XYZ file of C-alpha atoms in Angstrom:
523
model
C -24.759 18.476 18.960
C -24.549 21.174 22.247
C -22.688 24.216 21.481
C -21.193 23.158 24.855
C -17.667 22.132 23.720
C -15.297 19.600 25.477
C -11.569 19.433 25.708
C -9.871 16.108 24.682
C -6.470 17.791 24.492
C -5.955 17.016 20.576
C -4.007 19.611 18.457
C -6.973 20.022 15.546
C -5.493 21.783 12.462
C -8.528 20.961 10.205
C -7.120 21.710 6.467
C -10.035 19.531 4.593
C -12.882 22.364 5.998
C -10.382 25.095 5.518
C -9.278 24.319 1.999
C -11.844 22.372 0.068
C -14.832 24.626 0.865
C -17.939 23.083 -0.729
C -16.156 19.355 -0.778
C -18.749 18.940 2.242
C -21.584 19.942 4.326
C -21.207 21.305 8.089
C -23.247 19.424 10.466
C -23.864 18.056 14.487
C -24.479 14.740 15.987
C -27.389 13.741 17.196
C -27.904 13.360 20.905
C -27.616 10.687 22.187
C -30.101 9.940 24.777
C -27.486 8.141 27.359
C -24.064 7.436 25.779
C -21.720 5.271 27.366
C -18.164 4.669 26.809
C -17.665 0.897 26.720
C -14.360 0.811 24.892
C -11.285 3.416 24.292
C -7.988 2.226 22.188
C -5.833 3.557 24.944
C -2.256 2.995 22.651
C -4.203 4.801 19.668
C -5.735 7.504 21.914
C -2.340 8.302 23.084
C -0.908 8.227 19.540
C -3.314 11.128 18.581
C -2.491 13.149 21.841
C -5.738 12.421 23.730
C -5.464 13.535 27.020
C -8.779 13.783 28.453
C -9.609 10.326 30.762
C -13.212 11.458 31.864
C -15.465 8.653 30.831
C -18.860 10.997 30.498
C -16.836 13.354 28.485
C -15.778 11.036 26.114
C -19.038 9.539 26.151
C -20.482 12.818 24.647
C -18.418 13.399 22.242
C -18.023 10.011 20.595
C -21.463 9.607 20.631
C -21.852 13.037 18.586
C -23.792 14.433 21.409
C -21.316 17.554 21.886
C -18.287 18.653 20.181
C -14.810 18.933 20.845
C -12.757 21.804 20.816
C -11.000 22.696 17.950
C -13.295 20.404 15.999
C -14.812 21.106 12.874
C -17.914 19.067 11.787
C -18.544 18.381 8.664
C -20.157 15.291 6.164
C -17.906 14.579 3.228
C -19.845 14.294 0.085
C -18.892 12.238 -2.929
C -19.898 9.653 -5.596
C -19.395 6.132 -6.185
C -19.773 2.597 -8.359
C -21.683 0.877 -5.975
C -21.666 -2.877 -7.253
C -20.821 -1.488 -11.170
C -23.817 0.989 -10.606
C -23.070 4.883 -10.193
C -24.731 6.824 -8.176
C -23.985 10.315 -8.778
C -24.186 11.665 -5.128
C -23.603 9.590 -2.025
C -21.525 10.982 0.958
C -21.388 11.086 4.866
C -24.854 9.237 5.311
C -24.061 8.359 8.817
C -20.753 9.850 9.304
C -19.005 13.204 10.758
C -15.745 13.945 10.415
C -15.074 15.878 13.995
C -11.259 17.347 12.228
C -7.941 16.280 11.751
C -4.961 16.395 14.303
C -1.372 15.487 14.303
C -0.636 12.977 16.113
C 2.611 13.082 18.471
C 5.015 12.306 15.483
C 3.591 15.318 13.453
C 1.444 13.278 11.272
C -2.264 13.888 9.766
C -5.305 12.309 10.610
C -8.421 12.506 10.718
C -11.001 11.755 13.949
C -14.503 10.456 12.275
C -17.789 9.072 13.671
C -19.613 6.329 12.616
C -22.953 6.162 13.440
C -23.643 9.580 15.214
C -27.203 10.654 13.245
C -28.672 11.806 10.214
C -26.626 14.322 8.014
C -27.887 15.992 4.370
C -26.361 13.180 2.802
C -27.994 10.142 4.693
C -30.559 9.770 1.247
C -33.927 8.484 3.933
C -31.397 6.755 6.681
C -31.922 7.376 10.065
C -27.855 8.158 9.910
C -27.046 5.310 12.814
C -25.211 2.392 13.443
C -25.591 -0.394 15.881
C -23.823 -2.459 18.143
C -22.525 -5.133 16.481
C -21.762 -3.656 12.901
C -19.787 -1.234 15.096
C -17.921 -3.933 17.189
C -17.297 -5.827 13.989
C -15.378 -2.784 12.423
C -13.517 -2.416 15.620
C -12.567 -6.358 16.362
C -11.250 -6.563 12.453
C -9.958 -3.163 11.673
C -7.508 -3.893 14.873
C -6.801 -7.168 13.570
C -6.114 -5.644 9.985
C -3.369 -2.693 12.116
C -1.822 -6.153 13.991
C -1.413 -7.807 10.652
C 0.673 -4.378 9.418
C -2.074 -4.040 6.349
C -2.851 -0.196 6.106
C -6.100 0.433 7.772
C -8.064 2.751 9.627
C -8.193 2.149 13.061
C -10.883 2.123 15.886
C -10.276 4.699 18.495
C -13.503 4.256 20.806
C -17.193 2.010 20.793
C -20.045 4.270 22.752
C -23.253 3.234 23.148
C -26.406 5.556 22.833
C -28.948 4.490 24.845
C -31.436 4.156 21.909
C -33.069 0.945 20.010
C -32.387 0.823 16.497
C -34.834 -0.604 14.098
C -32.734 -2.852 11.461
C -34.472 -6.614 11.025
C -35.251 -6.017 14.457
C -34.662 -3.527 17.192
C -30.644 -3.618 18.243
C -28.553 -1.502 20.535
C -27.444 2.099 18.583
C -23.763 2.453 18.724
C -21.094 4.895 17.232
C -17.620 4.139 16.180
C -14.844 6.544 16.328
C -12.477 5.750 13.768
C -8.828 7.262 12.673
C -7.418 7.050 8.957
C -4.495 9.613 7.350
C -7.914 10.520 5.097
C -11.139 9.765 4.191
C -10.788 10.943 0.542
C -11.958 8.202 -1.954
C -12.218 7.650 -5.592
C -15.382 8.554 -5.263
C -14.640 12.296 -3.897
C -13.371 12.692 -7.482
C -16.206 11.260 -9.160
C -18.478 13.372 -7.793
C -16.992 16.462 -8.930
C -15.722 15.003 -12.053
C -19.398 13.636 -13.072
C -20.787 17.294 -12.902
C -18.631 18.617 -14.731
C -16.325 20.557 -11.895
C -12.992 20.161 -13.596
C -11.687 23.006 -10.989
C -12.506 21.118 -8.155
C -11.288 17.642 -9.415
C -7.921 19.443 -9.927
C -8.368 21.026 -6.322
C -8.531 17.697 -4.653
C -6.230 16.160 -6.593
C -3.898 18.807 -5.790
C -4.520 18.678 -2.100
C -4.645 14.565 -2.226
C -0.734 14.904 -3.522
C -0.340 17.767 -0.895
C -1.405 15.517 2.172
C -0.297 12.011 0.894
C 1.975 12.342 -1.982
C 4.518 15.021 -1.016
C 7.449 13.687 -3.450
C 5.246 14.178 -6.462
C 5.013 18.572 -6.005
C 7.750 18.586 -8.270
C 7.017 16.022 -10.775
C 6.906 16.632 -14.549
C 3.423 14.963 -15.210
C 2.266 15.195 -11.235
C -1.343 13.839 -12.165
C -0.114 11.088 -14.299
C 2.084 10.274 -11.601
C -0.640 11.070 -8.458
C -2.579 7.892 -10.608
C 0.434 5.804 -10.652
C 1.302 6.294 -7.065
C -2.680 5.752 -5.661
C -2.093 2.350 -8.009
C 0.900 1.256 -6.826
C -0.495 1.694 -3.237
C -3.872 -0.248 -3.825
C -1.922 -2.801 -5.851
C 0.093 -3.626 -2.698
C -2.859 -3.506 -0.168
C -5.482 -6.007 -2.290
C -2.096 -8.365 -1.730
C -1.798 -8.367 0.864
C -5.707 -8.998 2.081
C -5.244 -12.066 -0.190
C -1.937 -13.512 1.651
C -4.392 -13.202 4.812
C -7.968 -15.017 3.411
C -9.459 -11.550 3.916
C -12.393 -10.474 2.291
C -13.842 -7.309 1.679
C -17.341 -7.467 0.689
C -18.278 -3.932 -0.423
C -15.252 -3.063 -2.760
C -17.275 -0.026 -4.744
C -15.463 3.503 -5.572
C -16.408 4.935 -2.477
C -14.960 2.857 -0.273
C -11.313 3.083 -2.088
C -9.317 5.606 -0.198
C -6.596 7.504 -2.442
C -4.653 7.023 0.719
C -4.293 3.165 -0.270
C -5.613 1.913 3.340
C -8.454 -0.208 4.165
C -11.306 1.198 4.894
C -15.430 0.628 5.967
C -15.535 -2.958 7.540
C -19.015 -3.613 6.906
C -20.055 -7.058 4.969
C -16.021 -8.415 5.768
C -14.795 -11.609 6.793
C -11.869 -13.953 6.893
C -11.909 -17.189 4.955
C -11.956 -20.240 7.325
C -11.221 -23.005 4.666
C -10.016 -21.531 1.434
C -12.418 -20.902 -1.270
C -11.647 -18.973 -5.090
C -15.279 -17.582 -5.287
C -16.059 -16.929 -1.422
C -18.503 -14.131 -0.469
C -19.689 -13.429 2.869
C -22.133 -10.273 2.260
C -25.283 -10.966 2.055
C -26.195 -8.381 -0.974
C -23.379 -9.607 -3.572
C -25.520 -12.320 -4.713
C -23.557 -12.329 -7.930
C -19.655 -12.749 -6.387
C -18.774 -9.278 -7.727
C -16.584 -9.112 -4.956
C -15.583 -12.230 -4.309
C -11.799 -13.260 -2.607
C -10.171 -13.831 -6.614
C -12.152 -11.066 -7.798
C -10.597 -8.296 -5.512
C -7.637 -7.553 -7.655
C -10.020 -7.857 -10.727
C -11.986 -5.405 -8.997
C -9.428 -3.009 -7.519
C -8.328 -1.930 -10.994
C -11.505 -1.496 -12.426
C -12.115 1.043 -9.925
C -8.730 2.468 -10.307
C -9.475 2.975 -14.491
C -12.888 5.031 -12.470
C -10.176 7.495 -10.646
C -8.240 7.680 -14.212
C -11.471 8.892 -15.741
C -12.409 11.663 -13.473
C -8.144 12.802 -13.856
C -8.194 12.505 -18.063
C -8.347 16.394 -18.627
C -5.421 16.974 -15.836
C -3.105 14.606 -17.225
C -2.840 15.895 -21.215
C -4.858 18.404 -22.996
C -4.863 16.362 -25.586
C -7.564 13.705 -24.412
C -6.104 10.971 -27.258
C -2.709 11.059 -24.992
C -4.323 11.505 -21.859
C -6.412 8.194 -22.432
C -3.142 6.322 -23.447
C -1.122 7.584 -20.426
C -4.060 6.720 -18.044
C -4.339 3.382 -19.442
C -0.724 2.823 -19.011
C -0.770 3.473 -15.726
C -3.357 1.443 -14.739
C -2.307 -1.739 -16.512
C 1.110 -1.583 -14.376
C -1.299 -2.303 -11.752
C -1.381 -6.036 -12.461
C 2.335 -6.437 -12.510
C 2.696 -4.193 -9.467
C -0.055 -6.432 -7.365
C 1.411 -9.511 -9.021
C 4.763 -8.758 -7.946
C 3.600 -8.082 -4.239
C 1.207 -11.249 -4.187
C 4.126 -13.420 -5.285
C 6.899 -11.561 -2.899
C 4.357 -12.595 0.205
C 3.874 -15.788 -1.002
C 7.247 -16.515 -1.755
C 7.846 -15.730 2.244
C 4.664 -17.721 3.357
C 6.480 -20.619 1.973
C 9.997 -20.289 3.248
C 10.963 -19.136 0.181
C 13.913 -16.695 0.119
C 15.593 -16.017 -3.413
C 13.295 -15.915 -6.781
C 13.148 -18.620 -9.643
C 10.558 -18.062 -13.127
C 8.378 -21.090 -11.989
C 6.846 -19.414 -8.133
C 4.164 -18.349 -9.489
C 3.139 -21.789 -11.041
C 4.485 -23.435 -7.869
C 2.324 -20.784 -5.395
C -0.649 -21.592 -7.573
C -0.875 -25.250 -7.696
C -0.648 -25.151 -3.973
C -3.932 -23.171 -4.140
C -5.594 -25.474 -6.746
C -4.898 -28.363 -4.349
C -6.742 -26.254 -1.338
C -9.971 -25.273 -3.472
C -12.604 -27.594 -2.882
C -11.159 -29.468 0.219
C -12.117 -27.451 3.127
C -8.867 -27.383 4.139
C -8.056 -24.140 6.654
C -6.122 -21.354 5.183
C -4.376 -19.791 7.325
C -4.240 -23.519 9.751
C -2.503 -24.533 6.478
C 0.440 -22.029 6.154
C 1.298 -22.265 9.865
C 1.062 -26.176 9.592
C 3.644 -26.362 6.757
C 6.340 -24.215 8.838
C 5.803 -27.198 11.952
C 6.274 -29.400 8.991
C 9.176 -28.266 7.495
C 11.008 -28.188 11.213
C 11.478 -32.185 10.873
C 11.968 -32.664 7.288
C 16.278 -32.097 7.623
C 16.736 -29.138 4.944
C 19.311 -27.564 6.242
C 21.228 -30.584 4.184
C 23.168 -29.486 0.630
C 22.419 -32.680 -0.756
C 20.959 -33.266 -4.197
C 19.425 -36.435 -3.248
C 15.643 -36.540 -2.856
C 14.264 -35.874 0.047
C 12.038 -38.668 1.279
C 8.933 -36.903 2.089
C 7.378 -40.777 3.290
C 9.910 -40.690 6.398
C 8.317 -37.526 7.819
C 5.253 -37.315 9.857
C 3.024 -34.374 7.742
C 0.401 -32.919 9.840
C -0.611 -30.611 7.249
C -1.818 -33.535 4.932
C -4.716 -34.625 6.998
C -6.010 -31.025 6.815
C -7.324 -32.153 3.419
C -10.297 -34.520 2.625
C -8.281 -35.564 -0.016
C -4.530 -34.579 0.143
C -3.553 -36.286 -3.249
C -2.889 -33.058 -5.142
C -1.223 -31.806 -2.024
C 1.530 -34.371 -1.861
C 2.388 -34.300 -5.484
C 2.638 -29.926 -4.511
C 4.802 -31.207 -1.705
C 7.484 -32.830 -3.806
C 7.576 -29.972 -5.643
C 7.613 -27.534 -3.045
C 10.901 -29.489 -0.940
C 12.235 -29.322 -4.272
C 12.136 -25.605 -4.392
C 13.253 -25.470 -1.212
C 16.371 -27.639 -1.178
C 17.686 -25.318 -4.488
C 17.147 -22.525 -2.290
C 19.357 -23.539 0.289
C 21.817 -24.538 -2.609
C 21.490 -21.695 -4.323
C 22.200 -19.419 -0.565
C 25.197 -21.708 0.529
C 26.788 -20.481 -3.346
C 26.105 -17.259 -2.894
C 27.921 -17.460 0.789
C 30.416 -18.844 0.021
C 31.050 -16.889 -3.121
C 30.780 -13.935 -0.534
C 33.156 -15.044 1.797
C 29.902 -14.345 4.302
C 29.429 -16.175 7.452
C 25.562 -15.375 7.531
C 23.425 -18.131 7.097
C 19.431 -18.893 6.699
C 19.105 -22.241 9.026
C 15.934 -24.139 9.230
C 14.814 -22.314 12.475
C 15.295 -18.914 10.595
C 13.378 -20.031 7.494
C 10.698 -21.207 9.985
C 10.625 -17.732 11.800
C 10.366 -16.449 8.298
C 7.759 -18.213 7.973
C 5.991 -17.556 11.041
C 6.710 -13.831 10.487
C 3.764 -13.309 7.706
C 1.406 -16.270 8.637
C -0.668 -15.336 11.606
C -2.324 -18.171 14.028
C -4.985 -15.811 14.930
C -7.060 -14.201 12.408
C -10.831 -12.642 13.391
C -12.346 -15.970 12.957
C -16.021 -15.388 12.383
C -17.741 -17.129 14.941
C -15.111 -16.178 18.065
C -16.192 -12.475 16.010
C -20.467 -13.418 16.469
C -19.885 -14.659 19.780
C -17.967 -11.450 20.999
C -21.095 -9.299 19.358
C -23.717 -11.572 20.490
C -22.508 -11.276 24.322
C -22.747 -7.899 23.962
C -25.544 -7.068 22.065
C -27.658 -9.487 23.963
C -26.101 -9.687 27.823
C -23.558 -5.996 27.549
C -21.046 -8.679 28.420
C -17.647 -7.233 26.328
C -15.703 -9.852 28.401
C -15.924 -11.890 24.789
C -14.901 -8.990 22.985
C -11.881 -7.980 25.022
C -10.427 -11.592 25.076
C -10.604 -11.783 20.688
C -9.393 -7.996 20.739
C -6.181 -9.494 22.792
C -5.085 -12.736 21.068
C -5.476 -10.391 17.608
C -3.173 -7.828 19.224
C -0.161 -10.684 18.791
C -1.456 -12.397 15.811
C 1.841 -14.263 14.720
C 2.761 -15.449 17.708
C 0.777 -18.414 19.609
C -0.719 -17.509 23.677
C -1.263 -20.283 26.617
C -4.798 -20.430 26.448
C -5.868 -18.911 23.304
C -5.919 -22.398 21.197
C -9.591 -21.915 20.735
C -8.749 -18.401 18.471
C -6.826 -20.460 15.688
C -9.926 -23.364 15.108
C -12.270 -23.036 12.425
C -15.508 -22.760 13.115
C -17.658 -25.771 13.995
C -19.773 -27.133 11.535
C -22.599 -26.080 12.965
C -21.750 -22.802 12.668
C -22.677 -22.742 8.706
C -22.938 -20.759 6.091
C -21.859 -17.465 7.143
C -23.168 -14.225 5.990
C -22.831 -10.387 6.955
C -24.708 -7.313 6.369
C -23.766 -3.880 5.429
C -24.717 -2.552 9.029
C -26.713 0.078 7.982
């Protein structure tokens, strides 16, 4: 990186380097022999405070080639499970974390590259990313901020000039990305694993410090820190399930402590809905499979318990229980979330024992029939517009007399109909239950059809990054530096509830020729 230093007009207050002094290594970028800004997340960019619009400037720094000022360089180091395996060190192989600024409602984050070169931690990489892996994270961690799941976000996409080596020779890219931190379970496991009880208690007192406020003055803070970093994992593995949204690569070092989503490398969406579906092409076993997630999420959060232990009790007998507590609740926690969404999915507004029963037979009668999930949800609010629900009556509702697109999304929709009956059931005592309630209220609000449709509507998107509108857009540009592909997905995902003119071709599945579909790590 050129000691020449470039102002982008962000406020850098860079408390990670200036507090946690040997959490990291300082380092540069490489240079990059002709970087080229091909894409800036103008709304993001002027979240942060960007100010500076000079193309070549930008160019340089978000390749890594020369630093900002007020910036800070540095590779994080930590540890991590990878796929149930530890490895003790691991870190910012390919990564620099420029600083942290506050955006223009006071709030932390941190400015990271992806990509930029080699650092002490890259273990024999050459420390770079390409084109596509880096268009990928940018096309679905936008998607991920339009579908209000926590995420980090893409800020800018500039190309280096260079060939890459991978299975062949591809375009080298680097991603700028923005999160509220890049801390991870596996910060702590690092320190923890070596026996640095100081510094585990360091971080986890700056992790409450930056993310956790409320908890300064808590009783048991650490017990409570775990609790917290549960409660917010709990609630983001949900809500990737309500979605189809895999993540691929689920090990302690890519969990953030800050509960958002985070490294986009082998991800997809499910087209038709599949239990066991895995899209990476190194998790030959399903360890991270869509059903395992939540499985998986909590093993990784007992990981974080470990490395906290000695902070929560002296006494490691307690400490063990109180840890184990805490991470139990995580089940009913992501439970309660999982249901709460799906309860909404399906027009549901008030709560009865049997959802959960009723929420998973409609899943049963998916698996296995290549019927689309997220075509499915959106099909059953169309349905539900002509079935006449907004009817008191106890009589049954003659599911025959209405014309049910969503049953020919099935191969065979036997199990589906039977869910049906079921499901107008629940509905029609929710609309008796509501009208009670009302009128025991004296209230002249009301939940019509067209409102539980919105409802509806509200949490099931039409556009999701389908994965071969996502190939295409990377393929145009890897192959013709065409992002005319790219910018048209990046669009329809902006709005991803509500349907475009002209965008049907964003809610199809992908053609059967498209096939099996795998991804790759990217590095």
């Amino acid at each position: 990186m050129s000691s020449v230093k470039i102002d982008l007009g962000l406020a850098f207050d860079n408390s990670y380097a200036e507090k946690l002094a040997g959490f990291y290594t300082l380092c540069s970028g490489a240079k990059a022999p002709n970087a080229e800004l091909v894409k800036l997340n103008t709304p993001l960019a002027h979240s942060i405070g960007l100010s500076n619009k000079n193309p070549a400037q930008l160019a340089e720094v978000f390749s890594g080639s020369q630093a900002p000022i007020g910036a800070s360089s540095l590779a994080q180091v930590y540890a991590g499970h990878q796929f149930g395996g530890f490895s003790p060190q691991l870190g910012d192989g390919r990564a620099l974390l420029l600083g942290e600024v506050l955006d223009i409602d006071g709030k932390r984050v941190d400015v990271q590259l992806k990509g930029s070169g080699r650092t002490p931690f890259s273990r024999g990489g050459d420390g770079k990313a390409v084109l596509g892996a880096v268009l990928r994270e940018y096309i679905v961690s936008e998607a991920m901020y339009a579908l209000n799941i926590p995420t980090t976000r893409a800020l800018a996409v500039v190309t280096t000039g260079e060939q890459i080596m991978r299975t062949q020779l591809l375009p080298g890219a680097v991603l700028t990305r923005v999160a509220t931190s890049h801390i991870r379970v596996g910060t702590f496991q690092f320190f923890a694993s070596r026996g640095e009880q100081d510094k585990v208690k360091q971080l986890a007192d700056y992790a409450i410090e930056r993310h956790y406020p409320e908890l300064k003055c808590s009783q048991q803070v650490y017990l409570d820190f775990l609790g917290a970093v549960c409660d917010k994992q709990a609630e983001l593995v949900a809500r990737w399930l309500l979605v189809g949204f895999v993540h691929g690569v689920m090990n302690t070092d890519n969990m953030t402590i800050s509960g958002e989503t985070i490294d986009y490398g082998p991800c997809a969406f499910m087209d038709d809905y599949d239990p066991l579906a895995v899209f990476s092409s190194i998790d030959r076993d399903g360890r991270y499979s869509y059903i395992n997630q939540p499985v998986l999420a909590q093993w990784n959060l007992a990981r974080l318990a470990e490395t906290l232990l000695p902070l929560i009790s002296d006494d490691e007998e307690e400490a063990v229980v109180k840890a184990t507590q805490a991470v139990t609740k995580f089940w009913d926690v992501y439970q309660g979330h999982w249901l709460t969404g799906m309860r909404a999915k399906l027009g549901i507004s008030n709560e009865e024992e049997g959802d959960r029963a009723l929420c998973e037979q409609l899943l049963e009668s998916m698996s296995g029939q290549e019927v689309d999930f997220s075509q499915l949800f959106r099909q059953l609010a169309s349905d539900l517009e002509t079935c006449g629900l907004e009817s008191e009556s106890t009589e049954d509702i003659n599911l025959e007399s209405t014309s049910w697109e969503s049953d020919e999304l099935f191969n065979d929709a036997a199990k589906f109909i039977q869910w049906k009956t079921l499901w107008m059931a629940r509905l029609r005592r929710d609309v008796q239950a509501r009208g009670r309630q009302l009128r025991e209220e004296s209230s002249q609000e009301t939940l019509s059809l067209p409102d539980r449709v919105a409802m509806m509507n509200a949490v099931n998107p039409v556009y999701i990054p389908r994965n071969h509108q996502v190939e295409h857009a990377i393929e145009a540009a890897e192959q013709r530096a065409d992002y005319q592909p790219f910018e048209n997905l990046l669009r329809v995902l902006d709005n991803p509830y509500t349907p475009q003119h002209g965008a049907e071709e964003y809610a199809k599945s992908a053609p059967a020729s498209f096939g099996p579909y795998t991804t790759f790590c990217g590095t």
